[in-house]
PDB file of C-alpha atoms and ligand atoms in Angstrom:
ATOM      1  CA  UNK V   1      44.534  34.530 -13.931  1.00 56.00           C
ATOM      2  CA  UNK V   2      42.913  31.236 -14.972  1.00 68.00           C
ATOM      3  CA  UNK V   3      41.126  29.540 -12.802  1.00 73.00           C
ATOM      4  CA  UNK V   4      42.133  25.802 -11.362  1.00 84.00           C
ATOM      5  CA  UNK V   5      39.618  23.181 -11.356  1.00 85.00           C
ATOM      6  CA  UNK V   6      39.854  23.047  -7.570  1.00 84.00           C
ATOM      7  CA  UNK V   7      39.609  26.782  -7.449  1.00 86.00           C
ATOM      8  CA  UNK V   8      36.316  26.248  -9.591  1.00 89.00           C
ATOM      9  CA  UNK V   9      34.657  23.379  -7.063  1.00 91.00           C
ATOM     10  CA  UNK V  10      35.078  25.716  -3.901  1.00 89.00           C
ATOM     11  CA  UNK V  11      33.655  28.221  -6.162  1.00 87.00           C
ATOM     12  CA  UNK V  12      30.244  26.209  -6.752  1.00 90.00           C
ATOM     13  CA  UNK V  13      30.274  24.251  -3.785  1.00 91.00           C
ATOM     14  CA  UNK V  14      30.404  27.850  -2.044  1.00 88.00           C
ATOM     15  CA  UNK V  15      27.371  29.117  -4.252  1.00 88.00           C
ATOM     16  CA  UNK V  16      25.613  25.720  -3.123  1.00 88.00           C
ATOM     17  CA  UNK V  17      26.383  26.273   0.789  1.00 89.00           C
ATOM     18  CA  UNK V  18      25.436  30.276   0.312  1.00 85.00           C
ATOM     19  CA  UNK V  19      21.634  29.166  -1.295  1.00 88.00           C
ATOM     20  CA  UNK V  20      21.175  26.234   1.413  1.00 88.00           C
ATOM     21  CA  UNK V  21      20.186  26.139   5.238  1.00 86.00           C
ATOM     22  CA  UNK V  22      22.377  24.749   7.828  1.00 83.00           C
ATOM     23  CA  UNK V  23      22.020  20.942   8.666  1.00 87.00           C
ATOM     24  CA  UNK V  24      21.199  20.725   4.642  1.00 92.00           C
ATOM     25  CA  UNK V  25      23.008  17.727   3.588  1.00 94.00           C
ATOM     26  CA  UNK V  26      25.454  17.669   0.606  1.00 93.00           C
ATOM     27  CA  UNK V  27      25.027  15.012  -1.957  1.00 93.00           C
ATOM     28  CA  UNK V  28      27.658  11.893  -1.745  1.00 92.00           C
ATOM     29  CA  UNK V  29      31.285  12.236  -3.271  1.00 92.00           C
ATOM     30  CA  UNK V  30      30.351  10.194  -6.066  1.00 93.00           C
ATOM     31  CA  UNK V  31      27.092  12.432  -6.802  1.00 94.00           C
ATOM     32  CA  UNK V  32      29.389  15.441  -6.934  1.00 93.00           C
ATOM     33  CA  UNK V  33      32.217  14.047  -8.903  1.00 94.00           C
ATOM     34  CA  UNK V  34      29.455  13.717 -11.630  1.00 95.00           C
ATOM     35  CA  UNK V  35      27.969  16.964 -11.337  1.00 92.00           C
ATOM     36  CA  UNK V  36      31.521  19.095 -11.390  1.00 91.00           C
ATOM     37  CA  UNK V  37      33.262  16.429 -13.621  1.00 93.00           C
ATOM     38  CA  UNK V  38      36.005  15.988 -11.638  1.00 93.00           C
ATOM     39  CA  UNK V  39      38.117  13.127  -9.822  1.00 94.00           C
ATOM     40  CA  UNK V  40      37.425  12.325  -5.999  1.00 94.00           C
ATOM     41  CA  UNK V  41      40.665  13.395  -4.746  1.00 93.00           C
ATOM     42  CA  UNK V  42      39.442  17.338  -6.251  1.00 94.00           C
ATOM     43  CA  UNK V  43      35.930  16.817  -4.364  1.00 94.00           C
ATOM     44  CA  UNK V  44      37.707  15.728  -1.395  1.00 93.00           C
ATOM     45  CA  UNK V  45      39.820  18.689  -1.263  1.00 91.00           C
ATOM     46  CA  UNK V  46      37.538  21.117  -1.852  1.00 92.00           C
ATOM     47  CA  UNK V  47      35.228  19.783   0.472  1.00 92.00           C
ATOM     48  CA  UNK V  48      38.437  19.608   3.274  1.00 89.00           C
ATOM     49  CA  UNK V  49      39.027  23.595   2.515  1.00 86.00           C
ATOM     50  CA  UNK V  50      35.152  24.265   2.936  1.00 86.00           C
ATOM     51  CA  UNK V  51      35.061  22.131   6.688  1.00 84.00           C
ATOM     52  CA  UNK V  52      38.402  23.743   7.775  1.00 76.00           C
ATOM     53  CA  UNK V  53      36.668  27.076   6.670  1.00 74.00           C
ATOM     54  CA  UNK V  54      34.382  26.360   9.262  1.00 73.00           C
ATOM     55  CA  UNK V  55      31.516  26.822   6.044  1.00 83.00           C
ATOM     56  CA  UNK V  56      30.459  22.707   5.950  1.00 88.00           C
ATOM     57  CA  UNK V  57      30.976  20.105   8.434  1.00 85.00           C
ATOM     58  CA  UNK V  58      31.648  16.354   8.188  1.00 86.00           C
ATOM     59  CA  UNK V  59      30.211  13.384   9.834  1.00 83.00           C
ATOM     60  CA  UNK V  60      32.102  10.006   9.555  1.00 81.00           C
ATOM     61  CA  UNK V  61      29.592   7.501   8.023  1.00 82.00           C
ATOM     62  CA  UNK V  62      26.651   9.925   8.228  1.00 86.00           C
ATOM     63  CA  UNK V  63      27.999  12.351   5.507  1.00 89.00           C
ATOM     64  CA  UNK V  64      28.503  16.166   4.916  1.00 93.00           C
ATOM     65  CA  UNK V  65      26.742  19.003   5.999  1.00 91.00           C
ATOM     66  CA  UNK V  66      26.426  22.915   5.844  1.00 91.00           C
ATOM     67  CA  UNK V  67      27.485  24.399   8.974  1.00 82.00           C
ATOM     68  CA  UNK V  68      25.577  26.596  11.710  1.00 70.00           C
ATOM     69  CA  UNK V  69      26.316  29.482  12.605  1.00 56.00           C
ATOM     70  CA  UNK V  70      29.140  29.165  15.081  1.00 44.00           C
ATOM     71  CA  UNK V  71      28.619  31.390  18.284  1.00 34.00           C
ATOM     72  CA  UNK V  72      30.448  34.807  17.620  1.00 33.00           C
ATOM     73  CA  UNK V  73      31.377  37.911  20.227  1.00 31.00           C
ATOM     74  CA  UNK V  74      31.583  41.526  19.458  1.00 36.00           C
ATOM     75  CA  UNK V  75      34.791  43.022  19.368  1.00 56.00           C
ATOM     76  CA  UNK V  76      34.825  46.695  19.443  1.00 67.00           C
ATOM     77  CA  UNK V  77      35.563  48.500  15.543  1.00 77.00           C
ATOM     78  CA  UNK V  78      38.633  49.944  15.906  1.00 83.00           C
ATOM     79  CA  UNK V  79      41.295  50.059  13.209  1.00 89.00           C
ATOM     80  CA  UNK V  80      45.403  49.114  13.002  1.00 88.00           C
ATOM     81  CA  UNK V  81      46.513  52.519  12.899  1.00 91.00           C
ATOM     82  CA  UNK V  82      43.939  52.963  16.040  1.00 88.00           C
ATOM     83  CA  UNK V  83      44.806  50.340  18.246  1.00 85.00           C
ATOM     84  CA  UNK V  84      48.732  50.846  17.839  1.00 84.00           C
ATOM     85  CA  UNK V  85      48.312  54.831  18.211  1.00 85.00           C
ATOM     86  CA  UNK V  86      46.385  53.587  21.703  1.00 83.00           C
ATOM     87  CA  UNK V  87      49.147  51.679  22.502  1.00 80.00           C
ATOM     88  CA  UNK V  88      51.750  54.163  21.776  1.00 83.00           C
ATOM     89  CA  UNK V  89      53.076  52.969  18.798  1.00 84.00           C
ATOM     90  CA  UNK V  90      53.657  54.070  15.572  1.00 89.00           C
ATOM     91  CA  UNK V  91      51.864  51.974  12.532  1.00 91.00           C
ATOM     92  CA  UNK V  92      53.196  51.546   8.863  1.00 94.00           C
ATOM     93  CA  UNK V  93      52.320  49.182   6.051  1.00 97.00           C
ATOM     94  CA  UNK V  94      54.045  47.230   3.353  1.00 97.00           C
ATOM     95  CA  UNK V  95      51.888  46.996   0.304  1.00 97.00           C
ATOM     96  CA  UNK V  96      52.413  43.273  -1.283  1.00 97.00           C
ATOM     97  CA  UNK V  97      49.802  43.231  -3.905  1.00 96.00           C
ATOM     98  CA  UNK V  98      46.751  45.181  -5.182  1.00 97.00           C
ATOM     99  CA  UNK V  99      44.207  43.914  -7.753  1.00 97.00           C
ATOM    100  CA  UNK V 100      41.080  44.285  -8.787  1.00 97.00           C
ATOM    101  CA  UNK V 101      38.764  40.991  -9.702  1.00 97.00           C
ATOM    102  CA  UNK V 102      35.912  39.218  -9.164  1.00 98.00           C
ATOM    103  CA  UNK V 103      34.266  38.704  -5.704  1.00 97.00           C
ATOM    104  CA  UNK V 104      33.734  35.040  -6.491  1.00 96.00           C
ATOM    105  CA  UNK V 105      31.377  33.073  -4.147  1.00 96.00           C
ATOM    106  CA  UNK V 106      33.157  33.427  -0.611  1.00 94.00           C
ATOM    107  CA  UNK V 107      33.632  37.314  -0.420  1.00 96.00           C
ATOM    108  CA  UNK V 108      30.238  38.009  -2.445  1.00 96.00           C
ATOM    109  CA  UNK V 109      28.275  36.065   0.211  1.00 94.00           C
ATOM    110  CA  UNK V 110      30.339  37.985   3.099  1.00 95.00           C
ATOM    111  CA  UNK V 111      29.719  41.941   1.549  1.00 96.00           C
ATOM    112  CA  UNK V 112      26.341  40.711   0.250  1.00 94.00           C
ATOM    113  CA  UNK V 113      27.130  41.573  -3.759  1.00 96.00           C
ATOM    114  CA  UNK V 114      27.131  39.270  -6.505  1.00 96.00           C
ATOM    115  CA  UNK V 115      29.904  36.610  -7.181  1.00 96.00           C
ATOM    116  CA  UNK V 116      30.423  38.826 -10.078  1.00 97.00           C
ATOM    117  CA  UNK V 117      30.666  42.164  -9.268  1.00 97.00           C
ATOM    118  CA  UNK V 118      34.695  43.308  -9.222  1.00 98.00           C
ATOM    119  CA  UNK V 119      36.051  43.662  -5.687  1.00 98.00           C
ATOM    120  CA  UNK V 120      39.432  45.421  -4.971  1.00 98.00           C
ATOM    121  CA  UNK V 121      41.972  43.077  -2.882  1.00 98.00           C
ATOM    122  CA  UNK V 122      44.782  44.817  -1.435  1.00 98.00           C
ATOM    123  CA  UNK V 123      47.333  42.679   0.650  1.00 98.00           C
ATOM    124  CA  UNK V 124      49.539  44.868   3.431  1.00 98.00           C
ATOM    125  CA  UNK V 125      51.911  43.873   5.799  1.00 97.00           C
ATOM    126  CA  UNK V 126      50.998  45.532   8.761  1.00 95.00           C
ATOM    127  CA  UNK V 127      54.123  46.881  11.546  1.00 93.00           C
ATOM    128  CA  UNK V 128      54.293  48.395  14.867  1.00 88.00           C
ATOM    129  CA  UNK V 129      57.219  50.534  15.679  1.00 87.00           C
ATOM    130  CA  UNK V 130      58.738  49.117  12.351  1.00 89.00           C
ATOM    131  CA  UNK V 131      58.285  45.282  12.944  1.00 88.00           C
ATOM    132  CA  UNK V 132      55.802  43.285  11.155  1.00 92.00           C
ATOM    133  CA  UNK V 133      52.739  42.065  13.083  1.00 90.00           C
ATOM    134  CA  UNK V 134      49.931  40.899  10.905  1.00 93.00           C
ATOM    135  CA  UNK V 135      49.565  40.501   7.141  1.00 97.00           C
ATOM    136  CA  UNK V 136      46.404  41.141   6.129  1.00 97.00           C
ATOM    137  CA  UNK V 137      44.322  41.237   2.761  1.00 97.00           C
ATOM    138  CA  UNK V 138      41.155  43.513   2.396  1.00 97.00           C
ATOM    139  CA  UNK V 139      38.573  42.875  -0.148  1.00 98.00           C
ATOM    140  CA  UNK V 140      36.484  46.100  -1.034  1.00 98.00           C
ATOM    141  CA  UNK V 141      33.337  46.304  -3.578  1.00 98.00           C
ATOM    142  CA  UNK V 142      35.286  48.614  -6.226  1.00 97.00           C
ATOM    143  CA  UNK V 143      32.309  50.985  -6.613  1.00 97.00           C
ATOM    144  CA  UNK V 144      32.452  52.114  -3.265  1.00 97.00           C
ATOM    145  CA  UNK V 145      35.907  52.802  -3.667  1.00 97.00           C
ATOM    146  CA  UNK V 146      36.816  54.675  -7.457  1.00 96.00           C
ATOM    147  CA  UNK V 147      39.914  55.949  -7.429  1.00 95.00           C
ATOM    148  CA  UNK V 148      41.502  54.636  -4.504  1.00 96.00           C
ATOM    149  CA  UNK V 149      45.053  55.358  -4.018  1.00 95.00           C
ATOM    150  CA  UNK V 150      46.149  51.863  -3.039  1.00 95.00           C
ATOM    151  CA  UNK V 151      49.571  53.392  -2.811  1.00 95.00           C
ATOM    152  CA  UNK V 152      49.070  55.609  -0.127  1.00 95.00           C
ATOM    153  CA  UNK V 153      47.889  52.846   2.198  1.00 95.00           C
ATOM    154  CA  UNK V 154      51.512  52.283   2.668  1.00 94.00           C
ATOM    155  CA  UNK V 155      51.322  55.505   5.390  1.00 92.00           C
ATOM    156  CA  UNK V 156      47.608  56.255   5.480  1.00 95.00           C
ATOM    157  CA  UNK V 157      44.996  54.568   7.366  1.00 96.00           C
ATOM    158  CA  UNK V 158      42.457  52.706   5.599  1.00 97.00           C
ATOM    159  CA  UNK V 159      39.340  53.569   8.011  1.00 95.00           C
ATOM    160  CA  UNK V 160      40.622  56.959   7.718  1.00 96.00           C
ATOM    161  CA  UNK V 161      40.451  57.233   3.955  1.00 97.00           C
ATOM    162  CA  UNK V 162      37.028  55.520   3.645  1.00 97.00           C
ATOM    163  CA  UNK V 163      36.313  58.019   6.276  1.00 96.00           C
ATOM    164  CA  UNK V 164      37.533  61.669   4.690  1.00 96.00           C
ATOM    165  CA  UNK V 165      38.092  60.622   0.880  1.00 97.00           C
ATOM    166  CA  UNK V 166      34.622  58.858   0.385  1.00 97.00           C
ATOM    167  CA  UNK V 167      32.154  59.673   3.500  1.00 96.00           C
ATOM    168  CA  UNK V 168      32.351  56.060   4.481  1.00 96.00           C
ATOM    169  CA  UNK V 169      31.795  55.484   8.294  1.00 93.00           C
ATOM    170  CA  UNK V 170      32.142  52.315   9.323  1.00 93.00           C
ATOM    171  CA  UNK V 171      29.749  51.407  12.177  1.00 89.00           C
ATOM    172  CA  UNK V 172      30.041  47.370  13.173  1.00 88.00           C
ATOM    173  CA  UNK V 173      31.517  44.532  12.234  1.00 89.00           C
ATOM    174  CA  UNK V 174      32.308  40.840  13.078  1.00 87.00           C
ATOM    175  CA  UNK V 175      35.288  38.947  13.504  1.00 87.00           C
ATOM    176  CA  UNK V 176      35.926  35.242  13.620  1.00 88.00           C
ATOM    177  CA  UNK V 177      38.981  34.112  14.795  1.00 90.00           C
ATOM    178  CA  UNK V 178      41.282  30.513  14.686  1.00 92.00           C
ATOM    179  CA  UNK V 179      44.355  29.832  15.524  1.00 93.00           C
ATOM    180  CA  UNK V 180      46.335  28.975  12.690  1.00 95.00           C
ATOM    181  CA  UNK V 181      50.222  27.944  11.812  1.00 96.00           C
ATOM    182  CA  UNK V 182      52.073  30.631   8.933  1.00 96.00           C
ATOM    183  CA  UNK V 183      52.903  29.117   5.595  1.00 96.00           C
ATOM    184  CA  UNK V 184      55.954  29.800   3.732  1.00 96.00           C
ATOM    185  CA  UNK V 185      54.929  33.131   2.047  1.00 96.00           C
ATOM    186  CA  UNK V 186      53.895  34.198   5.534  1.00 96.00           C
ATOM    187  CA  UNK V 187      56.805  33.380   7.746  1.00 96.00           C
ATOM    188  CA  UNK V 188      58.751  35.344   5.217  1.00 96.00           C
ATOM    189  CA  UNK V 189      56.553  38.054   5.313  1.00 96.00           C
ATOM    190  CA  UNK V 190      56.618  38.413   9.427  1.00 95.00           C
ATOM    191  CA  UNK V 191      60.253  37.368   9.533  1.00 93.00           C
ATOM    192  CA  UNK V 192      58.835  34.477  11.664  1.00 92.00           C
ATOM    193  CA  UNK V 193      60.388  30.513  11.314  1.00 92.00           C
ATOM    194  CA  UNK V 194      57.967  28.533   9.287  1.00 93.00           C
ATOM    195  CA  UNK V 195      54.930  26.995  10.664  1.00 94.00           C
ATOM    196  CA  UNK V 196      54.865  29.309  13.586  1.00 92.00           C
ATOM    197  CA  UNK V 197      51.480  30.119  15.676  1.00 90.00           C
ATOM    198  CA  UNK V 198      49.683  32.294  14.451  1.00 92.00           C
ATOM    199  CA  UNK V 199      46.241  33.776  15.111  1.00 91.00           C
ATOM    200  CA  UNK V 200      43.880  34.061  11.670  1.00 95.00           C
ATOM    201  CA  UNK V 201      40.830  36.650  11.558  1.00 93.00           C
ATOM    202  CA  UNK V 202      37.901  36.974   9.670  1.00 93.00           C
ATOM    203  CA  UNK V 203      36.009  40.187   9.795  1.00 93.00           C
ATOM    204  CA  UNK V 204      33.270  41.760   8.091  1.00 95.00           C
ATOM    205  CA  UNK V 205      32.337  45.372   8.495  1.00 95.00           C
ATOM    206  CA  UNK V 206      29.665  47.678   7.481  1.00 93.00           C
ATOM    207  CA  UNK V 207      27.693  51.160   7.891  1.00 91.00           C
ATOM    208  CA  UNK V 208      25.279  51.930   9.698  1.00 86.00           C
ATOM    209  CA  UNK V 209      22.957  51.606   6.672  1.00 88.00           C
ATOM    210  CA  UNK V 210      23.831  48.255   7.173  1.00 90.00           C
ATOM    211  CA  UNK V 211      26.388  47.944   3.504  1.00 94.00           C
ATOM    212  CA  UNK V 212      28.543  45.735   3.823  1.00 95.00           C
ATOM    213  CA  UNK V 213      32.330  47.390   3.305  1.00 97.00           C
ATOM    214  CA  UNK V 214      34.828  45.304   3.656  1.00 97.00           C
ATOM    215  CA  UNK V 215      35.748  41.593   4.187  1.00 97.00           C
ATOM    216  CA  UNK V 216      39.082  41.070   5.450  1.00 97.00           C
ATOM    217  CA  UNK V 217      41.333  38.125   6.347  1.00 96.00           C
ATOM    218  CA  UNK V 218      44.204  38.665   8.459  1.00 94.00           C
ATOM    219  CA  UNK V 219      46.846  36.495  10.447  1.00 95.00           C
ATOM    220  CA  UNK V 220      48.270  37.805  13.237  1.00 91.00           C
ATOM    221  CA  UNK V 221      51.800  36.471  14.745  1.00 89.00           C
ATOM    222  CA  UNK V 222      50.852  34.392  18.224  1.00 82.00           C
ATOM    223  CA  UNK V 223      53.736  35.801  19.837  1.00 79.00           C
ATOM    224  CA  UNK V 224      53.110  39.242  19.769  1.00 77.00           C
ATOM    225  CA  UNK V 225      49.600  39.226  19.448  1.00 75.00           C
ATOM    226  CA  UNK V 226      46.856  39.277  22.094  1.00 73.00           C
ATOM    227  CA  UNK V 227      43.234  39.607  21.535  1.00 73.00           C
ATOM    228  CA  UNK V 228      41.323  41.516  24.292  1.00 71.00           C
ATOM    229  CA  UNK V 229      37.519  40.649  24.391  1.00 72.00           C
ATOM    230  CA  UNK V 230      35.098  43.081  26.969  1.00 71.00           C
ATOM    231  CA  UNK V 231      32.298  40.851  28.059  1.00 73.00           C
ATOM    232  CA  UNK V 232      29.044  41.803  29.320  1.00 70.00           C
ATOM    233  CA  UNK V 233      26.500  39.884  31.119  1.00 77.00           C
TER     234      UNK V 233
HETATM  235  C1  16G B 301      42.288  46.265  11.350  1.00 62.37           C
HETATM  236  C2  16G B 301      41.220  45.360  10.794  1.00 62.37           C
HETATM  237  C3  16G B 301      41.176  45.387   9.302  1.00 62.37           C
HETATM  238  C4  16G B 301      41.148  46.793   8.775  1.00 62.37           C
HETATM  239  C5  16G B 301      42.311  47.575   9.315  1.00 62.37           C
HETATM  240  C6  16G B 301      42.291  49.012   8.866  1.00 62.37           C
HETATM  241  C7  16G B 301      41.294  43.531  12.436  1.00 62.37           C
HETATM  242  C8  16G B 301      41.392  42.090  12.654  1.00 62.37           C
HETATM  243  N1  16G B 301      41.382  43.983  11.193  1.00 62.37           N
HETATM  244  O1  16G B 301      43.557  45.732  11.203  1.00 62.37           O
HETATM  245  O2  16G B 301      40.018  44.712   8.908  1.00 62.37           O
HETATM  246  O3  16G B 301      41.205  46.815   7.380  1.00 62.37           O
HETATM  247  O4  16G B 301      42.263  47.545  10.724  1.00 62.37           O
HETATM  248  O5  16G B 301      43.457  49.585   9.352  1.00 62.37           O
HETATM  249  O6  16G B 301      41.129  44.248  13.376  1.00 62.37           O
HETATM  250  P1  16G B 301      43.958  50.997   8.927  1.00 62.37           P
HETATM  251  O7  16G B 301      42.793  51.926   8.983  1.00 62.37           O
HETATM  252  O8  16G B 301      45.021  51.316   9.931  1.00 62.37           O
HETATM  253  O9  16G B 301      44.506  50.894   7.550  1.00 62.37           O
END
């Protein structure tokens, strides 16, 4: 697939963000237009995608800045096929798409590899008792992973494959979460009317060893969803 010229913006402006500190300031619109040679309005969406991503953040008249850290909580690692199985239900998935491509600036920063090295992203509908509740999409450094059989995933659990097929054991993660409204494609998917609430999740996961596994974005449907958070003092 070619790439857009958007596409390619978010792609440096994401290797800029990943090499500076937070509070570093961006250079001005007009700076950047020059740099990427591209019109405002593709700088000014780019840079829109990057603050809603949570990666940059805006102030009016002051200017545009990389984001801190935002305050996360620890959610414990437990898988789809897990938490339904706890909640006595039975889990399936719908496979939608497998491919295997570069990791490209975003998912290279989040499982620490370069933007170069081929990931494999594999995009599920996820069900309970045969209705869909989540769609997610999994992105996986391929040479942890040769030989997958992306097929299977249809009726196997992921952790559990990682687990028995490749001596993978997953040890922590972290999760971001945002609510969030489905798009077309998604409503479709979920068999939900357009635009409706929706909860979207970012999570990260690794071994003990500390490498990083998988980075996976998934949106939940609000009205059948509830995330359960233990606290400690
Ligand atoms: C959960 C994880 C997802 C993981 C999947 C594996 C969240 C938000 N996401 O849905 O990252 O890939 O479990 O499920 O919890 P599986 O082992 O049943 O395939």
């Amino acid at each position: 697939m070619t790439q857009t010229k958007g596409e390619e913006v978010r792609q440096r402006l994401g290797t800029l963000i990943a090499a500076a500190e937070p509070g570093h300031r961006l250079p001005p619109e007009r700076e950047l237009m020059r740099t990427f040679g591209v019109a405002r309005e593709t700088i000014r969406r780019a840079l829109d995608d990057l603050v809603f991503e949570g990666q940059l953040v805006k102030r009016a008249g002051v200017g545009t800045f990389v984001a801190r850290p935002r305050l996360t909580k620890q959610f414990r690692m437990r898988s789809f096929t897990e938490e339904m199985r706890a909640q006595g239900m039975s889990s399936s998935s719908r496979l939608i798409s497998a491919t295997t491509h570069a990791a490209g600036a975003r998912t290279g920063a989040q499982l620490r590899i370069s933007p170069a090295s081929p990931v494999i992203s594999i995009q599920r509908v996820r069900l309970a008792n045969d209705e869909p509740m989540a769609i997610e999409t999994l992105r996986l450094p391929l040479d942890l992973v040769p030989g997958l059989a992306v097929r299977e995933l249809e009726s196997r659990s992921l952790y559990e494959t990682l687990r028995e097929d490749y001596d993978i054991e997953l040890s922590s993660g972290s999760q971001r979460i945002e609510a969030t409204v489905t798009d077309d494609a998604e409503s479709a998917l979920l068999g939900l009317a357009p635009q409706s609430p929706a909860l979207l999740v970012d999570r990260v996961t690794w071994t003990a060893e500390g490498r990083r596994v998988e980075a996976a974005r998934s949106v939940y449907r609000g009205d059948r969803y509830r995330f359960e958070v233990d606290l400690t003092a």
